[in-house]
Short mmCIF file of C-alpha atoms in Angstrom, two decimals:
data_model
loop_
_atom_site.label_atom_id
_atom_site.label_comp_id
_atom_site.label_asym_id
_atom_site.label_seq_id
_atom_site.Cartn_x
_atom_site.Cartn_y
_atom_site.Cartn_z
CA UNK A 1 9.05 19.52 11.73
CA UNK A 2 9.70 22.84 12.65
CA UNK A 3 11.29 25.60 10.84
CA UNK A 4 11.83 29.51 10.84
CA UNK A 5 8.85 29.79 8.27
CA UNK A 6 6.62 27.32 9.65
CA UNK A 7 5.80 24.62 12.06
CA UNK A 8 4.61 21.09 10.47
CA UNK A 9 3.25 17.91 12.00
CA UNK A 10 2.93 15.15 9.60
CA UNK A 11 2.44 11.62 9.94
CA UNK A 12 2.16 8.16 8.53
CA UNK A 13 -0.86 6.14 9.63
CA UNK A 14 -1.47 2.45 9.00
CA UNK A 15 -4.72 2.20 8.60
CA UNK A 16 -4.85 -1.99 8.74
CA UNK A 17 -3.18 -2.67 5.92
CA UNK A 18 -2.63 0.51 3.66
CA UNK A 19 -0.67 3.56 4.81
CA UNK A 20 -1.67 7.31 4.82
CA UNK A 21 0.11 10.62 4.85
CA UNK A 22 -1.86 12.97 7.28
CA UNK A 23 -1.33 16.33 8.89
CA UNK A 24 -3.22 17.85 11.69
CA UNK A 25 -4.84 21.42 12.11
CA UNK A 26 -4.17 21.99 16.07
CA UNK A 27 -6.27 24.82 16.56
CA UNK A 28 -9.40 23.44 14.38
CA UNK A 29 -8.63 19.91 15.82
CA UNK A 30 -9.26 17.88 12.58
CA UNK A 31 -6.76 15.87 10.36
CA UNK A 32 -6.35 16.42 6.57
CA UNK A 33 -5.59 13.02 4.72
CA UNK A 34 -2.78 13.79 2.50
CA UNK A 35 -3.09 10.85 -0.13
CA UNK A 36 -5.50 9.79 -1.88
CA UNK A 37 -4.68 5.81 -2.87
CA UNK A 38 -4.46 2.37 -0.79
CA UNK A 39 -0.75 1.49 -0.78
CA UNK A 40 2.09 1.39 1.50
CA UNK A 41 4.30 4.16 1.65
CA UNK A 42 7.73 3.15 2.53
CA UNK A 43 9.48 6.39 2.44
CA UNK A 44 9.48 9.75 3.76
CA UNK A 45 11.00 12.92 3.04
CA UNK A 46 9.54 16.60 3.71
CA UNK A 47 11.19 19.58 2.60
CA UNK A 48 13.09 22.48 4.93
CA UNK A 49 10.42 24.90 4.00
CA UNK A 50 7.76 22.27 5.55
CA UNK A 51 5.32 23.21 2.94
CA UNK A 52 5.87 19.35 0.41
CA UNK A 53 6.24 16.19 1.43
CA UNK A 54 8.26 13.36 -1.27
CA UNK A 55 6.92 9.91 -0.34
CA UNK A 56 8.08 6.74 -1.69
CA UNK A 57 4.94 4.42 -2.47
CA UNK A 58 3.98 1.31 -3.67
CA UNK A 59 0.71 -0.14 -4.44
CA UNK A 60 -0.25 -4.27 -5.52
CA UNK A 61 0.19 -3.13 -9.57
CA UNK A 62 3.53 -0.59 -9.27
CA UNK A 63 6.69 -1.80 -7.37
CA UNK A 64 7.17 1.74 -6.43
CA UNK A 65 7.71 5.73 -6.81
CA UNK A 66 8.33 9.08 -5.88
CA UNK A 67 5.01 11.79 -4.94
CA UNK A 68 4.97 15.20 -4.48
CA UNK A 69 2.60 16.26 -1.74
CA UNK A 70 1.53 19.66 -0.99
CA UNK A 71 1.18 19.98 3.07
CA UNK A 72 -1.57 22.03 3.30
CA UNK A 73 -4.24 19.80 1.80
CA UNK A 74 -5.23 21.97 -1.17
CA UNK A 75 -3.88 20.35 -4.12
CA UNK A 76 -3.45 16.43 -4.91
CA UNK A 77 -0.69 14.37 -4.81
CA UNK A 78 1.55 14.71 -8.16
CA UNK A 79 3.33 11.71 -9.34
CA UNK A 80 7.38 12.38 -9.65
CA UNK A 81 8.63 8.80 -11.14
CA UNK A 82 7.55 5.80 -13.12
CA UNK A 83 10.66 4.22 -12.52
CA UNK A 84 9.44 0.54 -14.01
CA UNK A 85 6.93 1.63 -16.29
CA UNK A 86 9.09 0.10 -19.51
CA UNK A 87 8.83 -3.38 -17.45
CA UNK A 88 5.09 -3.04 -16.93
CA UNK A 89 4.28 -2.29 -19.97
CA UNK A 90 5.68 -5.28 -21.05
CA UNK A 91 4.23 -7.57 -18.70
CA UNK A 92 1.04 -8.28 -17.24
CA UNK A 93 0.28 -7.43 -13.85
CA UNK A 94 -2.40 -9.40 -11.58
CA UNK A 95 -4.14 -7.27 -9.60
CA UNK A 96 -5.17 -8.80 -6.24
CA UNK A 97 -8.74 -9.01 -5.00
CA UNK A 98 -9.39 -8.31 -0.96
CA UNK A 99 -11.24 -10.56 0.87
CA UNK A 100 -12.20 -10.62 4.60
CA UNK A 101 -13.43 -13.25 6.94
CA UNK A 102 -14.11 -14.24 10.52
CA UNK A 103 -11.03 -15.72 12.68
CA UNK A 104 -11.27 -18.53 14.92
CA UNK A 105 -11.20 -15.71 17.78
CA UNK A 106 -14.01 -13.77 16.13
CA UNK A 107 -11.66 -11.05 14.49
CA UNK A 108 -11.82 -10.41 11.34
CA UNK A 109 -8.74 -11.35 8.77
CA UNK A 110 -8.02 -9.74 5.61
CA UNK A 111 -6.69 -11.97 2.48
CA UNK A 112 -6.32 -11.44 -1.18
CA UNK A 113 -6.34 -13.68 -3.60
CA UNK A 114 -4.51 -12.93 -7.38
CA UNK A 115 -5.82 -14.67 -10.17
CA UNK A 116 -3.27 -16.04 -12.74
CA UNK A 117 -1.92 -13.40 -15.47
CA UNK A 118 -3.92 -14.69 -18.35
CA UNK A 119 -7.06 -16.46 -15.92
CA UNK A 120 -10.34 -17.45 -18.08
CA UNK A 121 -13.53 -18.29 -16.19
CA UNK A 122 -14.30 -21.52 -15.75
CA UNK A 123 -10.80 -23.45 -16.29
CA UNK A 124 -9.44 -24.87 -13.29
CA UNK A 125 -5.67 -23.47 -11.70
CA UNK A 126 -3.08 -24.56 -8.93
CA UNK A 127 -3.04 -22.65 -6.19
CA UNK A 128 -0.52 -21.36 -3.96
CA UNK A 129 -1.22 -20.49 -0.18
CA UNK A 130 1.22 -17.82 0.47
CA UNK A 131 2.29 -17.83 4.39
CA UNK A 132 4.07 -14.90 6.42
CA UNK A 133 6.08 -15.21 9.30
CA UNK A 134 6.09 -14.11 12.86
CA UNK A 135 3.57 -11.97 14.45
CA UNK A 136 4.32 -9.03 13.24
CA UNK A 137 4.59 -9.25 9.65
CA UNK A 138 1.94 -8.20 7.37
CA UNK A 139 0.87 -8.15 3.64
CA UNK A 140 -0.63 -5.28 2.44
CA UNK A 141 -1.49 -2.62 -0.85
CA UNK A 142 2.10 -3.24 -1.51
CA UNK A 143 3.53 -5.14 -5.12
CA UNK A 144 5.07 -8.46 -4.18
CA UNK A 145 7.00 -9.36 -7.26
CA UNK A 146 7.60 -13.18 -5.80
CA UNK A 147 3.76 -13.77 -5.78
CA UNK A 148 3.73 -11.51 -9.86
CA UNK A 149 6.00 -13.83 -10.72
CA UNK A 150 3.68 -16.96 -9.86
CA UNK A 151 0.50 -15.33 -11.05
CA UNK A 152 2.13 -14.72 -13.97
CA UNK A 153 3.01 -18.98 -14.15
CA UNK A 154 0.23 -19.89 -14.39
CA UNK A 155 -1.08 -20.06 -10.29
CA UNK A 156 -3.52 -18.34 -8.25
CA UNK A 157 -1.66 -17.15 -4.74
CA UNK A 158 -3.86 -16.25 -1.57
CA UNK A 159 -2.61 -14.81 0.80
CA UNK A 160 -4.15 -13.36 4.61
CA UNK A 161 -2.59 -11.50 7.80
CA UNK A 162 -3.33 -14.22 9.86
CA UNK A 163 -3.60 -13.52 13.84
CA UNK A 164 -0.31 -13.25 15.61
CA UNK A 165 0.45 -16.21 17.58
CA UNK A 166 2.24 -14.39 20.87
CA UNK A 167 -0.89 -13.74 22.49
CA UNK A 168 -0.71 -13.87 26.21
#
């Protein structure tokens, strides 16, 4: 983005399955990392002045919000919005565990697997394998209300990023 009082290069990275804000410093060739948590961000918006950034964000225990984030690296991310935070205070939220493990092709493949809302050690649950489609899908640090809702049934739900299968 360039504008009369400043020229800004910003951009999203997803780094495997989480997304990062980042901005570059040409002339000292390095790149500042923005944000600071594993999630996806889904939503961009940077201001005429090209000095904050708004992103829209979601991570696996908040459906999503607004940040404020300062361009030039110095200050944190501020939190604008806790636009469900009446629901999740209500409810309880499972928070997924990551997992990784070798592919049949020797690559590695990342998983989660969310215990049920109210899980005690030792007592056995049904489990649900959740499956994504096509090749170029992925789950991620996002929330996925469908697999909150079964967690909070009574189920475990796993769920991987499975290699694509349009490999030539």
């Amino acid at each position: 983005m360039s504008t009369r009082q400043r020229s800004v290069i910003a951009y999203l990275v997803g780094a495997g399955i989480a997304g990062s804000f980042f901005t570059p410093v040409l002339r000292q060739r390095i790149t500042t990392v923005l944000t600071s948590a594993r999630r996806e961000i889904f939503g961009l918006a940077i201001r005429r002045t090209g000095d904050v950034a708004v992103i829209a964000a979601s991570d696996p225990a908040t459906p999503g919000d607004l940040w404020v984030v300062p361009l030039d690296g110095r200050a944190a991310e501020r939190r604008l919005t806790r636009v469900n935070q009446t629901v999740l205070d209500q409810v309880l939220v499972s928070a997924p565990e990551r997992f990784t493990y070798q592919g049949a092709d020797g690559w590695p493949v990342e998983g989660w697997v969310m215990r049920p809302a109210e899980f005690h050690d030792g007592v056995r649950y049904p489990a649900v394998l959740q499956i994504h489609g096509g090749p170029h899908g992925a789950y991620g640090e996002a929330f996925f209300h469908e697999f909150q809702l079964l967690a909070a049934e009574g189920f475990a739900v796993v769920y991987t990023n499975p290699r694509g299968a349009n490999r030539t």
